[in-house]
Short mmCIF file of C-alpha atoms (C1' of nucleotides) in Angstrom, two decimals:
data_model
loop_
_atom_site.label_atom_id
_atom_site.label_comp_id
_atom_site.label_asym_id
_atom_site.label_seq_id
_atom_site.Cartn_x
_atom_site.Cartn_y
_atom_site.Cartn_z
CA UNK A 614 -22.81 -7.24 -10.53
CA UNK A 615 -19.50 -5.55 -9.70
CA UNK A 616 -17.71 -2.76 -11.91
CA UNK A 617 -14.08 -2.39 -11.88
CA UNK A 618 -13.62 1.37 -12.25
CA UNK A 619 -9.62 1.80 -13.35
CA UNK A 620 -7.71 5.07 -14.21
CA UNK A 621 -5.62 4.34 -17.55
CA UNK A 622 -2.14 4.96 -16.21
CA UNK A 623 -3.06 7.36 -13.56
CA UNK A 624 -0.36 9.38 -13.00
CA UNK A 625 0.91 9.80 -16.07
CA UNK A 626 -2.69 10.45 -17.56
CA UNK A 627 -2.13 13.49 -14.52
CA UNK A 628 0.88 14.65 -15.61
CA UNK A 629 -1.21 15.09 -19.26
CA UNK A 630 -4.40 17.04 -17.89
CA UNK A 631 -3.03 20.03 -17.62
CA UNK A 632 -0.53 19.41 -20.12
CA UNK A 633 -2.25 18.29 -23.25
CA UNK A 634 1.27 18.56 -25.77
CA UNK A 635 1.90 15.40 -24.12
CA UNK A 636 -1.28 13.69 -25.57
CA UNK A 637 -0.07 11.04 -27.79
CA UNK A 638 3.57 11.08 -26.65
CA UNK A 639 5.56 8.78 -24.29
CA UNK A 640 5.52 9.82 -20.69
CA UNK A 641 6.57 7.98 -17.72
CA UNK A 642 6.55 9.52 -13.97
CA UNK A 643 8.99 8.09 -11.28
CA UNK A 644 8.97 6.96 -7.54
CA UNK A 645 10.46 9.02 -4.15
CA UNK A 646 14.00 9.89 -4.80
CA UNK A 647 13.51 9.72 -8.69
CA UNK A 648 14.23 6.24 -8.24
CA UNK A 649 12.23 3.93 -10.13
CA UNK A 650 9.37 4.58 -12.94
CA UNK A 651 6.01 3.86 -11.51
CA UNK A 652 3.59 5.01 -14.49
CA UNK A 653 3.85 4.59 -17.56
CA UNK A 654 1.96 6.07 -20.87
CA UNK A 655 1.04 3.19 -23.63
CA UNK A 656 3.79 5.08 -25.20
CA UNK A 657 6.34 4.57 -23.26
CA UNK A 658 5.00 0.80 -22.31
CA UNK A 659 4.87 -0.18 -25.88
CA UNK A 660 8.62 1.54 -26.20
CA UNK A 661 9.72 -1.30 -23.52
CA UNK A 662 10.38 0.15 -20.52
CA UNK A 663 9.36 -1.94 -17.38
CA UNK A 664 7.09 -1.30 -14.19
CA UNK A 665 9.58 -0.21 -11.84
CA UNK A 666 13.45 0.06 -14.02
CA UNK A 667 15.55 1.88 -12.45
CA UNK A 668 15.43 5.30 -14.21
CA UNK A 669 19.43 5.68 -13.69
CA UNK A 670 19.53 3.19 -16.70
CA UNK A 671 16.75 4.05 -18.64
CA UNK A 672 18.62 7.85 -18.55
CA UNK A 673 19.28 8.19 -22.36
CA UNK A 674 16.80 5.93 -23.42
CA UNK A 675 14.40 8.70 -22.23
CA UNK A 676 16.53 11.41 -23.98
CA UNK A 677 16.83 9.56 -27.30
CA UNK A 678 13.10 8.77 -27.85
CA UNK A 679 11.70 12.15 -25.86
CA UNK A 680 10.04 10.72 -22.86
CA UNK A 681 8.33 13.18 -20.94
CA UNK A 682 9.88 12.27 -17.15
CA UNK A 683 8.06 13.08 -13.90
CA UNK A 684 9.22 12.92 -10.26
CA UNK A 685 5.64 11.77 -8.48
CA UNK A 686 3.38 14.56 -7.43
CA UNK A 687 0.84 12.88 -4.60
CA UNK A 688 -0.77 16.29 -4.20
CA UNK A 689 -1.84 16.65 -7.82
CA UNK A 690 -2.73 12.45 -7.98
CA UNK A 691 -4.37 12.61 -4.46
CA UNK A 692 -6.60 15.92 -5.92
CA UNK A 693 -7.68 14.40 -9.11
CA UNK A 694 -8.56 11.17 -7.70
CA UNK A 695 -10.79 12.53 -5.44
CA UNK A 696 -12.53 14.39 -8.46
CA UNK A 697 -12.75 10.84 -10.27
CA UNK A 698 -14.23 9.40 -6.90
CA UNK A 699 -16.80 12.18 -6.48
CA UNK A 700 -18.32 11.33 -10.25
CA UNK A 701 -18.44 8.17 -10.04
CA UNK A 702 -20.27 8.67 -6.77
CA UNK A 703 -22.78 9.96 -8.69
CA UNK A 704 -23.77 6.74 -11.04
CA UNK A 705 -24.06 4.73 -7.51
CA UNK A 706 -24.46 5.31 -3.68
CA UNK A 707 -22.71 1.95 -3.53
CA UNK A 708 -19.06 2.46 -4.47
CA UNK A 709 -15.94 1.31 -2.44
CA UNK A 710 -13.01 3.76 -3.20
CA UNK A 711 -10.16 0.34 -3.19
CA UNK A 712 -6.82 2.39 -4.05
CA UNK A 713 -6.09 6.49 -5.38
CA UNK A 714 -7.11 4.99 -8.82
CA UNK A 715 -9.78 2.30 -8.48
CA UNK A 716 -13.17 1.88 -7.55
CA UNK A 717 -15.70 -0.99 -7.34
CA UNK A 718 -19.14 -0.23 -7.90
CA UNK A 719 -21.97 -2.58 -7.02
CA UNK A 720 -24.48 -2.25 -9.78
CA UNK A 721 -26.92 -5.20 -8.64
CA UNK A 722 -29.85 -2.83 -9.03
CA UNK A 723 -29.31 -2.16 -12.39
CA UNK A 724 -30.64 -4.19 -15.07
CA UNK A 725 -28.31 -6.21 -16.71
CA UNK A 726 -29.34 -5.62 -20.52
CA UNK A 727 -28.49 -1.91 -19.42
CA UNK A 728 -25.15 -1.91 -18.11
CA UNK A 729 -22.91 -1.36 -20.89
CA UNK A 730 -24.62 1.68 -21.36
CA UNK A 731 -24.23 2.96 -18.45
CA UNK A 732 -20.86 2.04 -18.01
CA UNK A 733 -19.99 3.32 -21.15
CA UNK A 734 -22.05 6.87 -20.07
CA UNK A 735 -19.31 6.75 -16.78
CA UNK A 736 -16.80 6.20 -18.64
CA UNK A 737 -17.29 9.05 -20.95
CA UNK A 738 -18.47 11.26 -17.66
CA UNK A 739 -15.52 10.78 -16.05
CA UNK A 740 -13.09 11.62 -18.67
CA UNK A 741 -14.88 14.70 -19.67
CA UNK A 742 -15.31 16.06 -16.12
CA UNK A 743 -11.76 15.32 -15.02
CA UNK A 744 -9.56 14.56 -18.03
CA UNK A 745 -8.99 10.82 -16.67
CA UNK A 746 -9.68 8.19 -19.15
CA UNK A 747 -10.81 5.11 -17.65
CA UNK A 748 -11.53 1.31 -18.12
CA UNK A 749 -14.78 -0.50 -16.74
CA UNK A 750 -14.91 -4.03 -16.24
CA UNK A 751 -17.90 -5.42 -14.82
CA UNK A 752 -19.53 -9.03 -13.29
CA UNK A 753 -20.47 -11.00 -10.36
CA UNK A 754 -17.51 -11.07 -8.14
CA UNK A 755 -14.68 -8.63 -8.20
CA UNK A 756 -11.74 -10.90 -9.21
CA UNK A 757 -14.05 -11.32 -12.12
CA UNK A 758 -14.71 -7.52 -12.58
CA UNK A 759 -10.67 -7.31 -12.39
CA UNK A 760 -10.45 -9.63 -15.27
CA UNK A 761 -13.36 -7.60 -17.17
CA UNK A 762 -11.52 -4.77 -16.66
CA UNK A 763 -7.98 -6.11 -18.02
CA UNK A 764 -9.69 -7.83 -20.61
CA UNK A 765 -11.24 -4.09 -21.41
CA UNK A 766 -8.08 -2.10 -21.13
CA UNK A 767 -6.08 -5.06 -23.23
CA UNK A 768 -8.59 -6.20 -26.18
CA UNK A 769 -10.75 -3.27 -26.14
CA UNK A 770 -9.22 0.00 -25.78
CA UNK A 771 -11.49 1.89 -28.18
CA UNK A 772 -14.61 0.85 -26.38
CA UNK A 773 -12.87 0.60 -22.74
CA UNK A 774 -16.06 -1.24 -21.07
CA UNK A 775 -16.52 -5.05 -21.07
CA UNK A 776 -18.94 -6.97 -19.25
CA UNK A 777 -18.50 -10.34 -18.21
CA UNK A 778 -22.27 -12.06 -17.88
CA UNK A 779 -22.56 -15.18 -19.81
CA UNK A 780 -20.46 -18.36 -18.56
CA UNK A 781 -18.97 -18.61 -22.48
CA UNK A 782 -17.89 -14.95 -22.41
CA UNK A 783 -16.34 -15.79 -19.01
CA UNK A 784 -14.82 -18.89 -19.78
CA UNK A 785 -13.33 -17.00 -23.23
CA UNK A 786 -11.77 -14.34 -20.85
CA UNK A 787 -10.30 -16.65 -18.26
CA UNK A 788 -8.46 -18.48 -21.34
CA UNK A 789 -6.95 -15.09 -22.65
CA UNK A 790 -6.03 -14.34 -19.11
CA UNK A 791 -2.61 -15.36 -17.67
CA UNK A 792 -2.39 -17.12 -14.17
CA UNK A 793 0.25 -14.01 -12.89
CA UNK A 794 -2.52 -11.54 -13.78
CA UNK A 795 -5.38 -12.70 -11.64
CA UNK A 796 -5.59 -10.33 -8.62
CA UNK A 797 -4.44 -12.33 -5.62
CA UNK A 798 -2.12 -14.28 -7.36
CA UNK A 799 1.55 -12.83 -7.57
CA UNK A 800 5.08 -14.06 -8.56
CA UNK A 801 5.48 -17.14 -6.10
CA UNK A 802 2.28 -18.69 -6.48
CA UNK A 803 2.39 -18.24 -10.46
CA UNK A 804 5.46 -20.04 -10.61
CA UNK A 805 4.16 -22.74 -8.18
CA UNK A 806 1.07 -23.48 -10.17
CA UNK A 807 2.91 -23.26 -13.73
CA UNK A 808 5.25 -25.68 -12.01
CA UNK A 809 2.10 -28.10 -12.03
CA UNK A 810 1.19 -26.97 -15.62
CA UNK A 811 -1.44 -24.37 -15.14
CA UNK A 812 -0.60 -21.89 -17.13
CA UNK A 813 -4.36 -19.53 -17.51
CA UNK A 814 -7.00 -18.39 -15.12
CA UNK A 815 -9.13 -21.03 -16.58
CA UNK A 816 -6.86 -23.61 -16.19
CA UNK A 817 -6.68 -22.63 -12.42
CA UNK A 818 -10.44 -22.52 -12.18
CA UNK A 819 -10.31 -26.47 -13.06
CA UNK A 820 -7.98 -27.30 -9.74
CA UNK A 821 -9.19 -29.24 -7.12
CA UNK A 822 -10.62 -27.07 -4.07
CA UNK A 823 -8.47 -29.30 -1.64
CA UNK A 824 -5.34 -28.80 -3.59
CA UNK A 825 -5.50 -25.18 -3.52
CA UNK A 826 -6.63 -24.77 -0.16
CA UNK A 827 -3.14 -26.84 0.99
CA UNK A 828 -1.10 -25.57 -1.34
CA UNK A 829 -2.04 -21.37 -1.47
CA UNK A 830 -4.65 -21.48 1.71
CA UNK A 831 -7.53 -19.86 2.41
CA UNK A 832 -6.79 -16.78 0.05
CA UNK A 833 -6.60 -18.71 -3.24
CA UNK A 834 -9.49 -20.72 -2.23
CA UNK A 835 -11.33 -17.40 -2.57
CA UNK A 836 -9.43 -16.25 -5.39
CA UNK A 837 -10.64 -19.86 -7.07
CA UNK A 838 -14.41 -19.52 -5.86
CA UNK A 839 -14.33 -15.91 -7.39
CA UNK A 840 -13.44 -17.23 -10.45
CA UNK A 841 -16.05 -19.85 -11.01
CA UNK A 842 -18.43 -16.97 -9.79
CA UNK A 843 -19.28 -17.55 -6.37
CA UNK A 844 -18.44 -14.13 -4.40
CA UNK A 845 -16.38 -13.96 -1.48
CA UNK A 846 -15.64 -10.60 -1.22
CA UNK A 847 -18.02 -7.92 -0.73
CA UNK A 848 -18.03 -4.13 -1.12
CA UNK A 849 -16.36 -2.30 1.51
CA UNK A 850 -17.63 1.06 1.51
CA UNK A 851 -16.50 2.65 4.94
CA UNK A 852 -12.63 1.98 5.54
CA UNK A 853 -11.76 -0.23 8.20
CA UNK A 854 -9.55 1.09 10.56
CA UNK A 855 -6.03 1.07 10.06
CA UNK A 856 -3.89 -1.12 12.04
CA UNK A 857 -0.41 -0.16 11.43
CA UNK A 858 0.82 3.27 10.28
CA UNK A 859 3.82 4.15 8.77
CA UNK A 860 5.92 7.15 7.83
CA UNK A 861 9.17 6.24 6.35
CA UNK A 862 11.79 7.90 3.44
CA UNK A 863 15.22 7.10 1.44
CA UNK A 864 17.55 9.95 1.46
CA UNK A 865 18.54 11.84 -1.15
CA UNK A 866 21.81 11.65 -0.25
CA UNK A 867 23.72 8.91 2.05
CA UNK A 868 23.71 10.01 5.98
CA UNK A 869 26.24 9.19 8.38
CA UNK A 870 25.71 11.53 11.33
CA UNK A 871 23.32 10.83 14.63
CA UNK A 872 22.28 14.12 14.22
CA UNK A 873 20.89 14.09 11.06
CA UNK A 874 18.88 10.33 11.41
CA UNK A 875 16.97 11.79 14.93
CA UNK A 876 15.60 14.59 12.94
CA UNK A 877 14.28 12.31 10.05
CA UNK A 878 13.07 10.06 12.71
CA UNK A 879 11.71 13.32 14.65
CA UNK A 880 9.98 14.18 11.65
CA UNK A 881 8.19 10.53 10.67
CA UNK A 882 7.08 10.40 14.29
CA UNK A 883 5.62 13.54 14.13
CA UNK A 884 4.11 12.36 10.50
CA UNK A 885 2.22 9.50 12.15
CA UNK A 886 1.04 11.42 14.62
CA UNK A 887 -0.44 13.35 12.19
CA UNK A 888 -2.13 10.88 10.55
CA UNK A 889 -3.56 8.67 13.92
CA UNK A 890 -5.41 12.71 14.86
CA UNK A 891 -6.53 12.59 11.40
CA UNK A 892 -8.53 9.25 12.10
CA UNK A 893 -8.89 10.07 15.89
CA UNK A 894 -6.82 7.42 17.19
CA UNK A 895 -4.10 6.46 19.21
CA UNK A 896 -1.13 4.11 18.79
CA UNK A 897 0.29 1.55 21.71
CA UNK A 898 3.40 0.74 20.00
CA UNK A 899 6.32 2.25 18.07
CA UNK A 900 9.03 0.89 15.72
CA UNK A 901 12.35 2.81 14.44
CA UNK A 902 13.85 1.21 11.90
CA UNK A 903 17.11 2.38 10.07
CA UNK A 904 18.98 0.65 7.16
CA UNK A 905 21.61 1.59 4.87
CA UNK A 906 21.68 0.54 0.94
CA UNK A 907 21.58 -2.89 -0.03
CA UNK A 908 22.68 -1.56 -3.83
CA UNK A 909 26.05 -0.15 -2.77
CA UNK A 910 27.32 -4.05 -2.29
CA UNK A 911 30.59 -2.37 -1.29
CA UNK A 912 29.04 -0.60 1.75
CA UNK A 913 29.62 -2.75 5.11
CA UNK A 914 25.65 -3.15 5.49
CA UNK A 915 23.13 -2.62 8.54
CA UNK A 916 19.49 -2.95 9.28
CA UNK A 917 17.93 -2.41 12.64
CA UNK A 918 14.76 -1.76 14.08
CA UNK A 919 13.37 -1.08 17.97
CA UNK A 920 10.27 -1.49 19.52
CA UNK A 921 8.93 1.16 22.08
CA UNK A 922 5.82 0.93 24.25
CA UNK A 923 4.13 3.70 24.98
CA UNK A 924 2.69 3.79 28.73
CA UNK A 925 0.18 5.53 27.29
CA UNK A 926 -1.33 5.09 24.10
CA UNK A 927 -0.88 8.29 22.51
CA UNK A 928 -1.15 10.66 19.57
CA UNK A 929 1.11 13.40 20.41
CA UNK A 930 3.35 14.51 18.29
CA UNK A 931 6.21 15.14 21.08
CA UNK A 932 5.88 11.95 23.16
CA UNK A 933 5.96 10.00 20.04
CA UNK A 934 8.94 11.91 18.56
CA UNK A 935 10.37 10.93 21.98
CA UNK A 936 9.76 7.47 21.85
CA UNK A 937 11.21 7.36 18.40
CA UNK A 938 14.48 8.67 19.66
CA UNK A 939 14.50 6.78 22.23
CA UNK A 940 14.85 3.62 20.27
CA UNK A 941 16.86 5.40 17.26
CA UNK A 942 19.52 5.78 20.51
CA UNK A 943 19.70 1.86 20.82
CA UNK A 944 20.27 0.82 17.50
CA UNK A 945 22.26 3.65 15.99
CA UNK A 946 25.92 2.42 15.40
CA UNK A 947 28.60 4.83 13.55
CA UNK A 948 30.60 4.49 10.77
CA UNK A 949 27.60 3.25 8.50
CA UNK A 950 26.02 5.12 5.08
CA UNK A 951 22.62 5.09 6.11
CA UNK A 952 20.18 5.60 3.61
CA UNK A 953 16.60 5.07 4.87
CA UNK A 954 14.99 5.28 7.91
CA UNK A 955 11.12 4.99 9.12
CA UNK A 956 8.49 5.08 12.11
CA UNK A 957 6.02 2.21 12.14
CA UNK A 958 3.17 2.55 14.44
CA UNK A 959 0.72 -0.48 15.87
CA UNK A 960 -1.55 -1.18 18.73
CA UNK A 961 -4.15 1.17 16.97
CA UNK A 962 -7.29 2.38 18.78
CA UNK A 963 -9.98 4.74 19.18
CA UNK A 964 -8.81 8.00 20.60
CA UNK A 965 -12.16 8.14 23.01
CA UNK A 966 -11.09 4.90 24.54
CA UNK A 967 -7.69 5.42 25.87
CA UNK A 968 -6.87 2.94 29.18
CA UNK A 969 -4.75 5.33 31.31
CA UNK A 970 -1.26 4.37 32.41
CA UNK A 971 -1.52 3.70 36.29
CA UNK A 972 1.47 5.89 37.36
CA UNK A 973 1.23 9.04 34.71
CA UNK A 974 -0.02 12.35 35.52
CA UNK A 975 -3.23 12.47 33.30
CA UNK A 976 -2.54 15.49 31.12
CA UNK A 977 -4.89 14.83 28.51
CA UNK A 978 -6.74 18.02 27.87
CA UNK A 979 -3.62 20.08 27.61
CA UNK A 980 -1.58 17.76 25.06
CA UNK A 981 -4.98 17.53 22.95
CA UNK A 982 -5.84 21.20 22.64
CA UNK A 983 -2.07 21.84 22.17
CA UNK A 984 -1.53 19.75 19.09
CA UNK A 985 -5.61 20.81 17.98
CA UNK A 986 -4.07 24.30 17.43
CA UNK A 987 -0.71 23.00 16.18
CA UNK A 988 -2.86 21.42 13.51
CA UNK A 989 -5.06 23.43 12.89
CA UNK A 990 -2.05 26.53 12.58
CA UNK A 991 -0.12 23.75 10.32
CA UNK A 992 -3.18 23.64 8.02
CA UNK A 993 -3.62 27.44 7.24
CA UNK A 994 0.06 28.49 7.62
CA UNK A 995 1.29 25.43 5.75
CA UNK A 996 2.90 22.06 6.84
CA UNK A 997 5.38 22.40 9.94
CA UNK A 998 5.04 25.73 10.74
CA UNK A 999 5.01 25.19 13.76
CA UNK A 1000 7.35 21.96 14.97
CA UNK A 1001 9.08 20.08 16.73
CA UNK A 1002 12.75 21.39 17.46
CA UNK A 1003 13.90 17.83 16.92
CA UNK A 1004 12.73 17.61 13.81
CA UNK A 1005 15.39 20.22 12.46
CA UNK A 1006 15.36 22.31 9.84
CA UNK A 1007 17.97 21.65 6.81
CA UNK A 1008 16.60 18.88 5.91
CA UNK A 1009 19.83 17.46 4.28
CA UNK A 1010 18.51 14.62 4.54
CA UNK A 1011 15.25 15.66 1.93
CA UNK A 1012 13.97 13.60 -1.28
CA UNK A 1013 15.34 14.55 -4.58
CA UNK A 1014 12.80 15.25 -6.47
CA UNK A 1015 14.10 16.97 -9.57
CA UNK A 1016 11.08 16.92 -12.09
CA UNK A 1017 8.44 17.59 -10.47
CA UNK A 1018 5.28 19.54 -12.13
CA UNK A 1019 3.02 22.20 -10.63
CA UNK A 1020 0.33 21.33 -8.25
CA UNK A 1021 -2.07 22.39 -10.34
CA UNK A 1022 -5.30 22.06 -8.66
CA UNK A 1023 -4.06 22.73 -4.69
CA UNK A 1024 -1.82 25.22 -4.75
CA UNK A 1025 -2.85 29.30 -5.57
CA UNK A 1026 0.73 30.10 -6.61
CA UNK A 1027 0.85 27.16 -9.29
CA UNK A 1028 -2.47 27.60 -10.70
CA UNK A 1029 -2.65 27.57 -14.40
CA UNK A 1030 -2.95 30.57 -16.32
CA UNK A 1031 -4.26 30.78 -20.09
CA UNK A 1032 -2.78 33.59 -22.93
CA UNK A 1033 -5.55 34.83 -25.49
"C1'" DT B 693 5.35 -48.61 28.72
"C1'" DC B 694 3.42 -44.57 29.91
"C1'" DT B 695 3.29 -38.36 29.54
"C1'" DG B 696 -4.13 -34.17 28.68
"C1'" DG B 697 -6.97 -30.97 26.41
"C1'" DG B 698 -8.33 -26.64 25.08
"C1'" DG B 699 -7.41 -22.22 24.66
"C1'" DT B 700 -5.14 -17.04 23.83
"C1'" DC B 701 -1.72 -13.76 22.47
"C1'" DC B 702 2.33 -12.35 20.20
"C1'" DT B 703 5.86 -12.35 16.67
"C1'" DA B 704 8.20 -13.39 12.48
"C1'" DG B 705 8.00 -14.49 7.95
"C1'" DG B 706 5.94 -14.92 3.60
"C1'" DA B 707 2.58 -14.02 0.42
"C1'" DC B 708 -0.23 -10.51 -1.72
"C1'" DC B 709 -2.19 -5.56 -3.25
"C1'" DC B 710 -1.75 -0.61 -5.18
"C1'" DT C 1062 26.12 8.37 -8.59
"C1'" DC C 1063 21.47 6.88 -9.10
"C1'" DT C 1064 17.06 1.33 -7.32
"C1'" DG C 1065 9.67 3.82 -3.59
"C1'" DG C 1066 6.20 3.79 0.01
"C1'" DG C 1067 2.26 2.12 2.44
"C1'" DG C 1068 -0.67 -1.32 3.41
"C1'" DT C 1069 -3.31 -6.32 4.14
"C1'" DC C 1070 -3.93 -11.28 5.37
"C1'" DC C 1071 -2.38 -15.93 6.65
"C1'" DT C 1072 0.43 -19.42 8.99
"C1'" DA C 1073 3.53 -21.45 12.18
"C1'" DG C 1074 5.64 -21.57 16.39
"C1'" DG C 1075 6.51 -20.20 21.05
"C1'" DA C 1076 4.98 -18.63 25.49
"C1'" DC C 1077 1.53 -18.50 28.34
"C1'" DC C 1078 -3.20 -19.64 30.79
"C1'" DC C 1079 -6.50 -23.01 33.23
#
DNA sequence: TCTGGGGTCCTAGGACCC
DNA sequence: TCTGGGGTCCTAGGACCC
């Protein structure tokens, strides 16, 4: 057996730890930029605002019916999560953390007629240790545990833990479950298969292995096995490598100048650097990519992007800046608004097993024990303290970010102090 | 009239996830 | 005026190899 593990609206349950007037009222916290809402309390979902709406028109909608209105707050989110990870490490040595607010937990050594007890004992664990309330869905595969768990957070809020384990029980939940909310199916294929006239996961379950293998391939043949109970997916508990990294922002305001777009590229290079010494790896490839904003209709619009090898396959923060500017230099053409730009990284591998570039100067050691210290300055002295001179910095170009709380948990400065 | 067979690697595009 | 960011997998097609 599999249990779903799911925070209840996880940022905006957050934004209410350390904020408990907001318990009970309508809170919603928004993307980069303030751009779009991307949590949303059962408040403010039952009120009718949508998973992603603009928050430019939802503006007074907010203001008449006092939403509480967050820009995002990743260090907060990324702090709690790990809190919520760390208990629920506790119930199992088998857990595979799949996103900053779900886990699957493989439970096969428990006995069955046990398991809503202890799910329901996790459940209550986790909310009073971190404040996070939580919804467990559990049974053989995980695209069933995913429909236990929706089934739990729609029909069974109270209890929050349902347990799929007789075929009837299943069969009941794949009738009350739409085709668009299995996991693995999305918008296109939903509207392909209620095209044919299958409207509920059990309807899909009752399609023809051949049909679906032509028609939606290999993936919703596993999707369909799931279902009906056979498992294809198992429980990844160490991370597979990345394969592609990428560091990109919109602006808070439209750019127009050279200047301004190499130090925002300066500055994702130097990001993904970052994050390939994080993992102790080293990237082949790099992409630049710049556009400017498909919204503005009246804009004359541009999207580019340029590839750069790297001789070497590197991590360093000033050879990859390089490269980055390199390309920004071939695809940059004035007189556009630009709006976003971004570094993609590929060609991923181990740091230990770089093949050196025939013609290059092998100056290894020195880069590596030159950015070790820049890091490891950066992580006492605080983020870009010491930097590239290419990255600038103004930083016109920064996020707006208007409503953003304190970070409760990482920061001394913001911690939260109590009156008696 | 006829034109081999069996591969790999890369890229672009489309689907999906959170 | 204002519309996010970071990933995965699969397939098809082209270029290439012997």
């Amino acid at each position: 057996m599999y249990a779903l593990v799911d925070c209840n609206n996880f940022y905006a349950s957050c934004e209410r730890v350390f904020n408990p007037k907001m318990e009970g009222k309508p809170v919603v916290v928004l993307s980069n930029n303030d751009g779009c809402v991307i949590a949303r309390s059962n408040e403010a979902k039952e009120m009718g605002v949508p998973m992603g709406a603009p928050a430019f028109e939802y503006e007074k909608m907010f203001e008449q019916n006092n939403v509480q209105v967050f820009s995002s707050n990743y260090a907060l989110y990324g702090d709690l999560s790990d809190r919520v990870m760390k208990v629920l490490s506790r119930f199992t040595p088998n857990i595979e953390m799949y996103s900053i607010d779900e886990a699957f937990l493989d439970l096969s050594n428990f006995p069955y007629h046990d398991l809503e007890k202890y799910c329901a004992n996790i459940r209550r664990t986790v909310i009073q240790e971190t404040g996070i309330p939580v919804s467990i869905g559990a049974a053989a595969t995980k695209t069933l545990a995913k429909v236990a768990n929706r089934y739990a957070k729609k029909r069974k809020r109270e209890i929050g833990v349902h347990i799929l384990n007789l075929q009837e029980e299943i069969n009941h939940a794949l009738t009350a479950t739409d085709i668009e909310d299995v996991w693995g199916v999305g918008g296109q294929y939903a509207k392909l298969l209620k095209g044919t006239g299958i409207r509920t996961a059990f309807e899909f379950t009752l399609l023809q292995e051949e049909w679906v293998r032509k028609n939606i391939h290999v993936t919703g043949l596993k999707t369909l096995l799931e279902l009906r109970g056979v498992p294809c997916y198992s429980l990844e508990q160490v991370p597979p490598a990345k394969q592609g990294i990428c560091t990109s922002r919109s602006f808070g305001t439209l750019v127009t100048d050279y200047t301004t777009l190499q130090e925002s590229v300066a500055t994702f290079a130097s990001r993904c650097s970052e994050k390939l010494r994080k993992q102790h790896s080293v990237a082949a490839m790099l992409q630049v990519f710049v556009h400017t904003n498909p919204f503005r209709e009246q804009d004359p619009q541009y999207f580019n992007s340029k590839s750069v090898i790297l001789s070497t396959p590197t991590n360093v923060s000033y050879d990859m800046a390089k490269a980055a500017i390199t390309g920004l230099k071939m695809i940059y053409r004035k007189g556009y608004n630009y709006k976003k730009t971004g570094v993609m990284v590929t060609g991923i591998t181990p740091e230990q097993s770089v093949q050196l570039s025939m013609f290059e100067h092998p100056k290894f050691a020195k880069n590596k024990s030159v950015m070790q210290s820049v890091d490891r300055i950066n992580k006492i002295m605080g983020r870009d303290k010491v930097r590239l001179t290419a990255m600038g910095f103004d930083r016109t170009w920064k996020l707006r970010q208007e409503k953003k709380s304190p970070c409760y948990t990482t920061r001394w400065s913001d911690l939260l102090t109590i009156q008696v």
